[in-house]
Coordinates of C-alpha atoms in Angstrom, one line a residue:
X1 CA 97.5 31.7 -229.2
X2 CA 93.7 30.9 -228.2
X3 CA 93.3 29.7 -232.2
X4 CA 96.3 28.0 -231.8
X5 CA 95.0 25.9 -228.1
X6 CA 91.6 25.2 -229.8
X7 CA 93.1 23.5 -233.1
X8 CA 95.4 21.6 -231.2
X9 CA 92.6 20.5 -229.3
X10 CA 90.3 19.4 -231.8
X11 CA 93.5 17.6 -233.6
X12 CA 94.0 16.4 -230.4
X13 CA 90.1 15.3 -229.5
X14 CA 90.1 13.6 -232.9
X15 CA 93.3 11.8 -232.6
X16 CA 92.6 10.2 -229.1
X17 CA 89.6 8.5 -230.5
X18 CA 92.3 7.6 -232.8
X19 CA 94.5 6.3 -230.3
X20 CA 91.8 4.6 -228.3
X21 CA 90.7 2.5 -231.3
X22 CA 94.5 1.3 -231.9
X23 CA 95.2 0.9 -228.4
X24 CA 91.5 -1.8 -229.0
X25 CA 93.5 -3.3 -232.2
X26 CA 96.2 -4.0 -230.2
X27 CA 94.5 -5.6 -227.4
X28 CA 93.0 -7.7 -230.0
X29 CA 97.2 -8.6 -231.5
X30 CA 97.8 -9.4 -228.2
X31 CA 95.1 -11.9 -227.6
X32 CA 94.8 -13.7 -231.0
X33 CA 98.5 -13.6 -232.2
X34 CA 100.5 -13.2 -228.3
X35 CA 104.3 -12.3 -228.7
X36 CA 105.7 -15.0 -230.9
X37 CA 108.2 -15.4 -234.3
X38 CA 105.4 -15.0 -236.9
X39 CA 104.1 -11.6 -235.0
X40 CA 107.7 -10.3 -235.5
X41 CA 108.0 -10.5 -238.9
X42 CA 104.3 -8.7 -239.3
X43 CA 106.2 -6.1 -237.0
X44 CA 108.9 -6.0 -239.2
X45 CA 107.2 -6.0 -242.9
X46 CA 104.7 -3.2 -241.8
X47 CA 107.7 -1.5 -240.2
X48 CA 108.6 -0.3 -243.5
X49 CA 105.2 1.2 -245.3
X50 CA 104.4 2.4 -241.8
X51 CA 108.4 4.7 -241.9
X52 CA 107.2 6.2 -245.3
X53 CA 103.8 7.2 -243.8
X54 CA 105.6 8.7 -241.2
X55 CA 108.0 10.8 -243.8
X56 CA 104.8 11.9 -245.4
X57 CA 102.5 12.6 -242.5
X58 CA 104.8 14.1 -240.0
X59 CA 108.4 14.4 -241.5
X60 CA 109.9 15.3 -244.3
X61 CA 106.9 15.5 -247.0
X62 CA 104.6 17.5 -245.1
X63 CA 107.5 20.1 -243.5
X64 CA 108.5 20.7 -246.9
X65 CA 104.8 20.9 -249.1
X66 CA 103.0 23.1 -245.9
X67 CA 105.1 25.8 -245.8
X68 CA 105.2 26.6 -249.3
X69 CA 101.3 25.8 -250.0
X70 CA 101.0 28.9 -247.0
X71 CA 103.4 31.0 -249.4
X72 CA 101.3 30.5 -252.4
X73 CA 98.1 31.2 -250.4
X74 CA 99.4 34.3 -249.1
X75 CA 101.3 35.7 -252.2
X76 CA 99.4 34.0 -255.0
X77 CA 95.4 33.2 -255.6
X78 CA 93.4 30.7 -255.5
X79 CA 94.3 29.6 -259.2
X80 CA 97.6 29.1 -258.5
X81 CA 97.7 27.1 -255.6
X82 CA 95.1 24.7 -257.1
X83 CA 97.6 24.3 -259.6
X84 CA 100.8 23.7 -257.2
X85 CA 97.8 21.0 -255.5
X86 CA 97.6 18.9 -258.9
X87 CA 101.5 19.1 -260.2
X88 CA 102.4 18.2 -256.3
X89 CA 99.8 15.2 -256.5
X90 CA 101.0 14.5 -259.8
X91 CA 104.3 14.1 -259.3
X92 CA 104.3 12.4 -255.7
X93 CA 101.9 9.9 -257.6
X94 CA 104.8 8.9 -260.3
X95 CA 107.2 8.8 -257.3
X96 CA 105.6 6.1 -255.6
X97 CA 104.0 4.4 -258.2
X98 CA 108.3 3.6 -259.5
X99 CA 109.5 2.8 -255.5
X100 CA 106.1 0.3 -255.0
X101 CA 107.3 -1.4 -258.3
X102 CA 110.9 -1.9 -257.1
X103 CA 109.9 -2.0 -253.6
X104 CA 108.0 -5.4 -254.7
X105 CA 110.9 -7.1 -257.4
X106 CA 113.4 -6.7 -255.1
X107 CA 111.7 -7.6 -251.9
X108 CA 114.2 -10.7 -251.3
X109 CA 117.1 -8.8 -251.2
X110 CA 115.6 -6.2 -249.0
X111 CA 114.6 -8.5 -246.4
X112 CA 118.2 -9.7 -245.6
X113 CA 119.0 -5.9 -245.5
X114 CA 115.9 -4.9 -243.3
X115 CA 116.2 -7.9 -241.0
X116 CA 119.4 -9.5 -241.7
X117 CA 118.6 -12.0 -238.2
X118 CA 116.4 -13.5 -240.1
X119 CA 118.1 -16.3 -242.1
X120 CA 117.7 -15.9 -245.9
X121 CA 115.3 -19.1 -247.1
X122 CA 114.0 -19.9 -243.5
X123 CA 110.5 -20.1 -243.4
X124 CA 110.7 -16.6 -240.8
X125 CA 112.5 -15.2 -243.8
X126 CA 110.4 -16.1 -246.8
X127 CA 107.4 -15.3 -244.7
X128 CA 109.0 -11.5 -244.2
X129 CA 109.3 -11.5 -247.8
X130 CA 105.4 -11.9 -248.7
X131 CA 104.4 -9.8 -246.3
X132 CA 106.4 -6.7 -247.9
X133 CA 105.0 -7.8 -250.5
X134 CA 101.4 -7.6 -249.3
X135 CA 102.0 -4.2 -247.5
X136 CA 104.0 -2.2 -249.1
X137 CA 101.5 -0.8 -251.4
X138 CA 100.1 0.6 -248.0
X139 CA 102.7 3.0 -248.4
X140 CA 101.3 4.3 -252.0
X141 CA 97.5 5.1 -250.6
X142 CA 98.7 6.6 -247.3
X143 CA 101.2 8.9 -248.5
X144 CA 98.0 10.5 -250.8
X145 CA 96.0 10.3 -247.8
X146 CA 98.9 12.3 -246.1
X147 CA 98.9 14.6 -249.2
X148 CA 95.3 15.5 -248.6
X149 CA 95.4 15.8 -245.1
X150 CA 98.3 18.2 -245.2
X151 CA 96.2 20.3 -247.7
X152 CA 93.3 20.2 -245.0
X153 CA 95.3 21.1 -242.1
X154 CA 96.6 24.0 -244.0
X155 CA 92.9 25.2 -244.6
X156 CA 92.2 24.6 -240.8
X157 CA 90.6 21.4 -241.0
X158 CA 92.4 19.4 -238.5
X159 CA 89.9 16.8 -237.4
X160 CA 89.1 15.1 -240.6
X161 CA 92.7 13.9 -241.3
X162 CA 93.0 13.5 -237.4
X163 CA 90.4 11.1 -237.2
X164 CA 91.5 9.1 -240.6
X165 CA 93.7 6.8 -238.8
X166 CA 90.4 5.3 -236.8
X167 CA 90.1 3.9 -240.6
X168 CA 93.3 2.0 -240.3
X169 CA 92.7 0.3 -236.8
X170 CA 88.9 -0.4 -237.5
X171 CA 90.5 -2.4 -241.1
X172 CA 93.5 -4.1 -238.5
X173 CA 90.8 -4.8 -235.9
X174 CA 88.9 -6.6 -238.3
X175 CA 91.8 -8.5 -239.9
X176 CA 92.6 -9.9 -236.7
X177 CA 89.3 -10.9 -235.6
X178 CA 89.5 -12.5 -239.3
X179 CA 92.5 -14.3 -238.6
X180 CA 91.7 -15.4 -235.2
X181 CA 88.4 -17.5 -236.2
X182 CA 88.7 -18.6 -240.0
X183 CA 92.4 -18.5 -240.3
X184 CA 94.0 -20.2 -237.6
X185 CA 95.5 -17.1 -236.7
X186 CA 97.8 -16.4 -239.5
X187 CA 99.4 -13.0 -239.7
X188 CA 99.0 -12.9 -243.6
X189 CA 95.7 -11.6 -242.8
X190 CA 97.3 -8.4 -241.2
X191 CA 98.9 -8.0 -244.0
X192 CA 95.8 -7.2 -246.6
X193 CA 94.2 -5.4 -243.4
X194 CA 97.0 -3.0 -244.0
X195 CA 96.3 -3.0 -247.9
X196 CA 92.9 -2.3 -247.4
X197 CA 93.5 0.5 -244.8
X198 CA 95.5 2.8 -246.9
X199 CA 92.6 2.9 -249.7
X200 CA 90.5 3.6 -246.9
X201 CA 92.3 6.4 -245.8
X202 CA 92.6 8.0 -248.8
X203 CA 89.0 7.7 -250.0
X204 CA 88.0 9.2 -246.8
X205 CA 89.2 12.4 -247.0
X206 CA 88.4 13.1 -250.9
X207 CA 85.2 14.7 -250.1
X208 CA 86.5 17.0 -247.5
X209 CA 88.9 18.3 -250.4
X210 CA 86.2 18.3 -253.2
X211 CA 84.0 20.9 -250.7
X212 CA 87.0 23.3 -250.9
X213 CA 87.2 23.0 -254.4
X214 CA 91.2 21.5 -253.8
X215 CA 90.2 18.1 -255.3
X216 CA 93.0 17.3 -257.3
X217 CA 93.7 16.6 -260.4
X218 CA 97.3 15.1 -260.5
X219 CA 99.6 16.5 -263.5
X220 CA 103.2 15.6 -263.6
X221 CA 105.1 18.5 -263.8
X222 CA 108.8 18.5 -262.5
X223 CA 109.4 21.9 -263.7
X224 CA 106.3 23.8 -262.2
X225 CA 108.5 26.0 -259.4
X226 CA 106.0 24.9 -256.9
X227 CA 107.0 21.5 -257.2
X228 CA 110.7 22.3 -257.6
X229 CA 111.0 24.3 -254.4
X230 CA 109.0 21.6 -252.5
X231 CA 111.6 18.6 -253.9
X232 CA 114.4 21.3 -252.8
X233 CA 113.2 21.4 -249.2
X234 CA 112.2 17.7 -249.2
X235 CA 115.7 15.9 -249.8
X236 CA 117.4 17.7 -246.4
X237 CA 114.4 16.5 -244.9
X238 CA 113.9 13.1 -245.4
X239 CA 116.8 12.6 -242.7
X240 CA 116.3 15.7 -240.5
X241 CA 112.4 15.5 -239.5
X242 CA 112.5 11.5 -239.2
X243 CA 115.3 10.8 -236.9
X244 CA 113.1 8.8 -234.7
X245 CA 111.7 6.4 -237.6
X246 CA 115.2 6.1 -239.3
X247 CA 116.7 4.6 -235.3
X248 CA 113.3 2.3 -235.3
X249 CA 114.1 0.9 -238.4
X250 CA 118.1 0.8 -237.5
X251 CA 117.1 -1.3 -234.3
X252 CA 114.3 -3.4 -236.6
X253 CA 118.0 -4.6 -238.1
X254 CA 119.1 -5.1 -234.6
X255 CA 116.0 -6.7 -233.2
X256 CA 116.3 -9.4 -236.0
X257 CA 119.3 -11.2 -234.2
X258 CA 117.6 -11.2 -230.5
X259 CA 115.4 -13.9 -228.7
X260 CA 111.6 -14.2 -230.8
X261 CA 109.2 -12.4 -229.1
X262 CA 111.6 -9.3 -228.9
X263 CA 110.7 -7.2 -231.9
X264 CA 107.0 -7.7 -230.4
X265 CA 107.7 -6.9 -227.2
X266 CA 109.1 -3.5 -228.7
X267 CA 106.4 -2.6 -230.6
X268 CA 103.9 -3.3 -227.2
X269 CA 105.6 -0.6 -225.8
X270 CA 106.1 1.6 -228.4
X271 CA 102.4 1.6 -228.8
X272 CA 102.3 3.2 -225.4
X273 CA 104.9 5.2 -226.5
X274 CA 102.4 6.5 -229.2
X275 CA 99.5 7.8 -227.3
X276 CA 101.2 10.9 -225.6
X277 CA 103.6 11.3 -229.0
X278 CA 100.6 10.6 -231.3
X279 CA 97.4 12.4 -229.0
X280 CA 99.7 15.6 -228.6
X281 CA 103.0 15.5 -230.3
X282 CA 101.5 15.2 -233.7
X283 CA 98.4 17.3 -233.0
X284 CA 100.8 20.4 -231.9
X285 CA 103.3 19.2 -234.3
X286 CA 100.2 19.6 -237.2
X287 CA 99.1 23.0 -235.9
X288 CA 102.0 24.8 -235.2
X289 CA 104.1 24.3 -238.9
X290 CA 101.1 26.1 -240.6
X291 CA 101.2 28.8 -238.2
X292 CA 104.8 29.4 -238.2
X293 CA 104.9 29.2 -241.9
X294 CA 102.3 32.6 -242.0
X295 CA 104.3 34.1 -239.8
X296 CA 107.4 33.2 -241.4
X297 CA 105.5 34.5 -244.9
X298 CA 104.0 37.8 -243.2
X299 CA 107.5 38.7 -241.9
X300 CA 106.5 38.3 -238.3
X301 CA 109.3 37.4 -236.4
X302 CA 107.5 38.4 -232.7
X303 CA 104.4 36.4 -233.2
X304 CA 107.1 33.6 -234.7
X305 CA 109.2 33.6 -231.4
X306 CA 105.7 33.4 -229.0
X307 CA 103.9 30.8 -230.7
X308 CA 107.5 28.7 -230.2
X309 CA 107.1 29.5 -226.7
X310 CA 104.0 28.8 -226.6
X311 CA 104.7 25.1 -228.1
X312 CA 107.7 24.6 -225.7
X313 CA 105.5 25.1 -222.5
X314 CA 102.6 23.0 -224.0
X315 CA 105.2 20.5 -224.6
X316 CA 106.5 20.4 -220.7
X317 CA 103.3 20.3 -219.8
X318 CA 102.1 17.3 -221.2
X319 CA 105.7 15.7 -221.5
X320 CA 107.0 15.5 -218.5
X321 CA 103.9 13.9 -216.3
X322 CA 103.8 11.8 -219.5
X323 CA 107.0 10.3 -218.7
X324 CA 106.7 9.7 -215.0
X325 CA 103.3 7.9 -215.5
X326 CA 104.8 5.9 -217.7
X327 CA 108.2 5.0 -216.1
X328 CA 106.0 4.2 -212.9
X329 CA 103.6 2.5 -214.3
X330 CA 104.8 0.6 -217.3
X331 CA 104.0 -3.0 -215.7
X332 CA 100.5 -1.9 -214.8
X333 CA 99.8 -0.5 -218.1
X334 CA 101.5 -3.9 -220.0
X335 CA 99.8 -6.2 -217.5
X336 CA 96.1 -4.6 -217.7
X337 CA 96.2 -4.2 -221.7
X338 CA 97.8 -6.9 -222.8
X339 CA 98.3 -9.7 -220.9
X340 CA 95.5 -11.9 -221.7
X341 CA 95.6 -15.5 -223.6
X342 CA 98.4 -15.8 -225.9
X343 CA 100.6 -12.8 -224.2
X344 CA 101.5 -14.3 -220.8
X345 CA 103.6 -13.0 -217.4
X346 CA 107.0 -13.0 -219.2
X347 CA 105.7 -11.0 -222.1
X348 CA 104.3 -8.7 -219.9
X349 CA 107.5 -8.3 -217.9
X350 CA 109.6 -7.9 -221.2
X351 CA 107.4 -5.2 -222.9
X352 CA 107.4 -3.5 -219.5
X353 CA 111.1 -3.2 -219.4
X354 CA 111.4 -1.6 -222.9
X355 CA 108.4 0.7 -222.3
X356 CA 111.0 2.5 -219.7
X357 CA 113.4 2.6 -221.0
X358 CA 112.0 4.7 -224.0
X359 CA 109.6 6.6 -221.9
X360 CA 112.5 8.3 -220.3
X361 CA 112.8 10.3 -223.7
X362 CA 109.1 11.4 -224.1
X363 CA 109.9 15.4 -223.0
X364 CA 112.5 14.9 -225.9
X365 CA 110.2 13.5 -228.9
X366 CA 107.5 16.2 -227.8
X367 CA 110.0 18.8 -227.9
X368 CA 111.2 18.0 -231.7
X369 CA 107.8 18.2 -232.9
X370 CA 108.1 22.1 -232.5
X371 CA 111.8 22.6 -232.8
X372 CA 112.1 20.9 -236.1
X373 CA 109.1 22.4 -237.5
X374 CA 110.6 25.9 -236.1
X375 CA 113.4 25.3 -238.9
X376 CA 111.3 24.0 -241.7
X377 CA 108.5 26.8 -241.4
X378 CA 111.2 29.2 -242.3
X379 CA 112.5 26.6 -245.2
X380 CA 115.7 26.0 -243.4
X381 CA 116.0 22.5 -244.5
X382 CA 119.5 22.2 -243.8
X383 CA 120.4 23.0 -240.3
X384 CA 118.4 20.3 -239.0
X385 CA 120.2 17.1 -240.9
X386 CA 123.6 18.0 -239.2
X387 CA 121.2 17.0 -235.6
X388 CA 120.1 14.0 -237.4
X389 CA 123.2 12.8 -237.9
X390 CA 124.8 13.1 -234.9
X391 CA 121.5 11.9 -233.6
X392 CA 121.5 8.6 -235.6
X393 CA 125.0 8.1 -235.0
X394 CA 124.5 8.0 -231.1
X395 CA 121.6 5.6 -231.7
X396 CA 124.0 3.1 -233.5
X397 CA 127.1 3.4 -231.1
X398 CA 124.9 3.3 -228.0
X399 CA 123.2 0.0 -229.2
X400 CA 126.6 -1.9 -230.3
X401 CA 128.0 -0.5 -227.0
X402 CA 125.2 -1.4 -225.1
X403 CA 125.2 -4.7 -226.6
X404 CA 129.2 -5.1 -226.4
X405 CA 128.8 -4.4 -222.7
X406 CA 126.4 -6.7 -222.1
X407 CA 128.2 -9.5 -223.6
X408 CA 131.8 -9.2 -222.2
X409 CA 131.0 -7.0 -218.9
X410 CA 128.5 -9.1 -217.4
X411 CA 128.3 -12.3 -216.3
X412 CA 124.7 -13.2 -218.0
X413 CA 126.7 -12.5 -221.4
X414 CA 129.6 -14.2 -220.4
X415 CA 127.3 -17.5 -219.9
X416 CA 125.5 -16.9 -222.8
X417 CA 128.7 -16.2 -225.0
X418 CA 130.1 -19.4 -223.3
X419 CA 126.7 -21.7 -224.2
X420 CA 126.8 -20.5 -227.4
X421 CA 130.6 -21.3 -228.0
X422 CA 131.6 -18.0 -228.7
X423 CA 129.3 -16.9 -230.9
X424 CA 127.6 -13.2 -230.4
X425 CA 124.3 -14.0 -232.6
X426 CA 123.2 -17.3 -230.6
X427 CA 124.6 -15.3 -227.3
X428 CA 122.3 -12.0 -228.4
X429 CA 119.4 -14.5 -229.6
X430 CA 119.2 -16.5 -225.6
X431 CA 119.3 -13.4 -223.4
X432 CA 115.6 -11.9 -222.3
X433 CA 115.8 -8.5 -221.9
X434 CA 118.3 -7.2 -224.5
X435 CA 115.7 -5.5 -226.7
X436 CA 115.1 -3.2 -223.8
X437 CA 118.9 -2.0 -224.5
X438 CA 117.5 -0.9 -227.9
X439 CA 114.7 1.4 -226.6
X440 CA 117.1 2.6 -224.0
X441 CA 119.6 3.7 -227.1
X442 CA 116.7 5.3 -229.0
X443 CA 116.0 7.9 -225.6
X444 CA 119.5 8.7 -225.5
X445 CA 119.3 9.4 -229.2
X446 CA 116.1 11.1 -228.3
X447 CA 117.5 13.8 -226.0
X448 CA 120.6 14.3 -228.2
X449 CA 118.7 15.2 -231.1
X450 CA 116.2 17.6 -228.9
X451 CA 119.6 19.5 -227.0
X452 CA 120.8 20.1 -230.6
X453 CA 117.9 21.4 -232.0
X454 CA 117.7 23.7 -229.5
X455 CA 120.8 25.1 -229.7
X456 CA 120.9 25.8 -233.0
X457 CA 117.6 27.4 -232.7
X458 CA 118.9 29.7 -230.0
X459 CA 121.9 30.1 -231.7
X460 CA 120.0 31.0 -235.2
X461 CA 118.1 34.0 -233.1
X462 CA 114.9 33.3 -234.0
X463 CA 113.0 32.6 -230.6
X464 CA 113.3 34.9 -227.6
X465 CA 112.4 33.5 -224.2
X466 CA 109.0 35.1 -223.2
X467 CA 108.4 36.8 -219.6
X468 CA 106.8 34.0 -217.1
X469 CA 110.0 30.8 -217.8
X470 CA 110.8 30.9 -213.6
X471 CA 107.2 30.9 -212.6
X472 CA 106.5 28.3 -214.5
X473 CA 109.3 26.0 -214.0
X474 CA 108.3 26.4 -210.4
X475 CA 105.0 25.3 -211.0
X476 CA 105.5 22.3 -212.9
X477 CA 108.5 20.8 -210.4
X478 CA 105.9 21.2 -207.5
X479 CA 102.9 19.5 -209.4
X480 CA 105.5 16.6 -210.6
X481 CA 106.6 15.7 -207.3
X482 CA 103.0 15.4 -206.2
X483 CA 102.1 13.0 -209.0
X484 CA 105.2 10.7 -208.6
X485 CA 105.0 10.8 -204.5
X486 CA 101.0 10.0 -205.0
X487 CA 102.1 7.1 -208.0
X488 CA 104.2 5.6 -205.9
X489 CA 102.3 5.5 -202.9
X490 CA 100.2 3.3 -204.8
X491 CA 102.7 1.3 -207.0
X492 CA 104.0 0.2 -203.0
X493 CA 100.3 -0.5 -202.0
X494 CA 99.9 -2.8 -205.2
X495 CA 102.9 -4.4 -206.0
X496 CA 102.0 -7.4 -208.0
X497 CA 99.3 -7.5 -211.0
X498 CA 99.2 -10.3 -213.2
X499 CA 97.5 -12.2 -210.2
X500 CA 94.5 -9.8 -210.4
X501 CA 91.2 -10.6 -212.9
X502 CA 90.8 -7.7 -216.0
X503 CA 88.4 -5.6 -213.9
X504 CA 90.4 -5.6 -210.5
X505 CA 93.6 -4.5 -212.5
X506 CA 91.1 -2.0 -214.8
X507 CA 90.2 0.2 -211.4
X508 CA 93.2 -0.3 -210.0
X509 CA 95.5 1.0 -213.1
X510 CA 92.2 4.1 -213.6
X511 CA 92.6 4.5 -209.5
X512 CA 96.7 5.3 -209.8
X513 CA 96.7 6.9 -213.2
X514 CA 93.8 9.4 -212.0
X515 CA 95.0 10.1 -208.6
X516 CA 98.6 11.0 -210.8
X517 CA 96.3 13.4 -212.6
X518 CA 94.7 14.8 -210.1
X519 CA 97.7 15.4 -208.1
X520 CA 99.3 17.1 -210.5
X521 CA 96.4 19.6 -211.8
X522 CA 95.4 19.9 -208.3
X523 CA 99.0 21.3 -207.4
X524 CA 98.9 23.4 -211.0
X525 CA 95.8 25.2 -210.3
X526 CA 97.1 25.6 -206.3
X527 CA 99.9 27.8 -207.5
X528 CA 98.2 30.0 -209.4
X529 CA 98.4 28.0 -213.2
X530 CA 94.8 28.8 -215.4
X531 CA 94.1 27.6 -219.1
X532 CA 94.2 31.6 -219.9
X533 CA 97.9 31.2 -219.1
X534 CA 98.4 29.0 -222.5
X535 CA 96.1 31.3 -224.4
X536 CA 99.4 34.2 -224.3

């Protein structure tokens, strides 16, 4: 388990600076562009290139090409998995060479089903159109990139294609700054900042491949076995590992018929969303597939079972103080970010709102990056899509119920229903705060999915509870009521921040947040918890 701590440290060392430089970009959004109509429909457009990189990075792609690139490098030499490397590339090249094309000549019709709020030749809606246009190729380069930093990870070189991603936000940074001063701030900009990030990416990590002599050489072969046992895996997974990017993009749909602003609002908050998912969810997530693939392939079912527990502590670790700094907290953090210029008080508030709602879920999306890669690593593709269903079935009934209750149980939709003479879309599109109703939907989805997978994991037999759960649990309730008494103490001794200068709300949000931290380490160590304890 000690190998296992130190990769997931590097992956996650790399991927903070990662997360620091997109946490800058969006500083910069949020000060040249603010929350407004245009910025939604650059959320929306790049909402789509951005759910394929996720299938490739960390769903269904990579759960399906790792395990099998392990088998061949366990069973087979080094011959043979360069040549699964080129048919792979090969083929994954055709692939999405034919869905850009299509993606681009049928752009118009997508739009009214991506974000049918937005009314088909409105000036919002032919807008959308271009910039799918502009960043959907995006999709193309990052999806190689993801390739060759799945190959990488699988050789144990997790910072390069950790620390790719900087590419991206250095390219968006500069777009904006772009935009901002010769552009009058038009978001079309973004738009070819996201083109030009994906070649980035990609070009980036060539090298790294070339020096393990896996550069490759891409050769279309459907019938290579390799490549037919990777497509096998790949369709059950292209709903089960990306249940979480399929209900984003659902309430992307949903978002399009709310109040402008909203869909901006929601993407503010799920950046925050993103740095304990993305700075330790992914890293473990990365780390953990190609170990329980080897141990899956050298028919080690003990060392299988431990390094699950292993991830499933790690995960409550990190997860749960993760979610009560972020639930207590979520104004500070909105207010000290981003509330600058053109993203004022009400913004603030807004993005705050959604930020917990969705934050609630955290323990659940961290838990799913090691329960779904549990089932993958031992190319059980199946058994997670029945979870993904239910799961994005619970995200769509909780959001029309949610919204259904809001509109005829309440008396704020009951006035707006009655302003807008009945109508539900001009009643959804004049209430503040409904977006917040989506997020809250997605953590219910959240948990649902995580309870299922790990049922069916117990149920499959594979993971055995390792000596040490009470202790533990102990522990971590003791240090977690330290953090939140210690966060509150101070939340009630600073109630109101958006009067506060950048620098008094800077060391007052580091003051809270560290004395959170310290409390709850402090407490940890108190009771007897040392880093040699995650090392078994």
């Amino acid at each position: 388990m000690s190998r296992l701590l130190r990769s997931t440290a590097v992956f996650s060392a790399m991927t903070f600076v990662s997360r620091v430089s997109g946490l800058v970009r969006d500083q910069i959004y949020a000060i040249v562009f603010g929350a407004n109509p245009a910025m939604d429909v650059f959320v929306a457009a790049f909402r789509i290139p951005n759910f394929m990189r996720r299938l490739s990075a960390e769903g269904s792609f990579s759960m399906a090409f790792v395990p099998v690139l392990a088998e061949y490098k366990e069973k087979h030499g080094p011959a043979a998995v360069r040549e699964l490397i080129d048919r792979v590339t090969g083929t994954l090249l055709a692939g999405l060479l034919v869905v850009t094309a299509v993606v681009l000549l049928a752009a118009p019709w997508l739009g009214q089903l991506i974000a049918p709020g937005f009314v088909a030749g409105s000036a919002k809606y032919d807008l959308f159109v271009e910039m799918l246009r502009i960043t959907f190729p995006y999709a193309l380069f990052i999806s190689l990139a993801s390739l060759a930093g799945s190959i990488l990870n699988s050789y144990q070189r997790f910072a390069v294609p950790a620390l790719s991603p900087v590419l991206l936000n250095l390219a968006m940074i500069s777009a904006a700054l772009v935009a901002g001063t010769w552009f009058d701030g038009s978001v079309k900009v973004l738009g070819w900042g996201v083109f030009a990030a994906g070649i980035l990416q990609l070009v980036f990590q060539l090298p790294f491949l070339s020096r393990l002599g896996l550069l490759p050489r891409p050769r279309l072969d459907l019938a290579h076995a390799g490549v037919r046992k990777i497509l096998k895996l790949m369709v059950p997974t292209l709903f089960g590992s990306s249940v979480v990017q399929f209900n984003l993009l659902f309430n992307t749909m949903a978002a399009s018929f709310l109040i402008g602003g909203s869909m901006t609002w929601l993407y503010y908050s799920d950046r925050l969303l993103e740095f304990p998912l993305g700075m330790f969810g992914v890293a473990i997530g990365s780390v953990i597939l190609p170990h329980l693939s080897s141990r899956h392939a050298a028919s080690d079912p003990d060392g299988f079972s431990k390094g699950l527990d292993w991830g499933f502590r790690l995960c409550l670790l990190v997860g749960l103080p993760a979610c009560a700094g972020l639930v207590l907290c979520a104004e500070p953090l909105i207010a000290t970010l981003f509330q600058y210029r053109n993203f004022g008080e009400l913004d603030a508030r807004m993005a705050s709102w959604s930020l917990i709602a969705q934050s609630t879920a955290v323990p659940a999306f961290l838990l799913v990056k090691v329960l779904a890669p549990a089932f993958y690593a031992r190319q059980d593709t199946r058994t997670p899509v029945r979870a993904a269903v239910v799961a994005v079935l619970t995200n769509a009934l909780c959001t029309v119920g949610l919204f259904a209750g809001l509109l005829y149980a309440s008396s704020t939709g009951q006035a707006a229903l009655a302003a807008a003479g009945g109508g539900w879309r001009q009643a959804l599109a004049s209430i503040h705060g409904t977006h917040a109703l989506l997020a809250l939907a997605i953590a219910i989805a959240g948990w649902v999915n995580a309870l299922q997978l790990a049922w069916l994991l117990r149920r499959a037999g594979v993971y055995r509870r390792q000596p040490g759960w009470g202790r533990f649990l102990v522990q971590l309730m003791a240090a977690m009521l330290a953090l939140v008494l210690v966060v509150l103490a101070l939340r009630f001794a600073w109630p109101e921040w958006s009067q506060w200068d950048w620098w008094e709300r800077g060391w007052r949000l580091a003051g809270t947040v560290g004395a959170g931290a310290v409390a709850y380490a402090g407490v940890l160590l108190a009771m007897g918890m040392r880093l040699r304890d995650l090392r078994h």
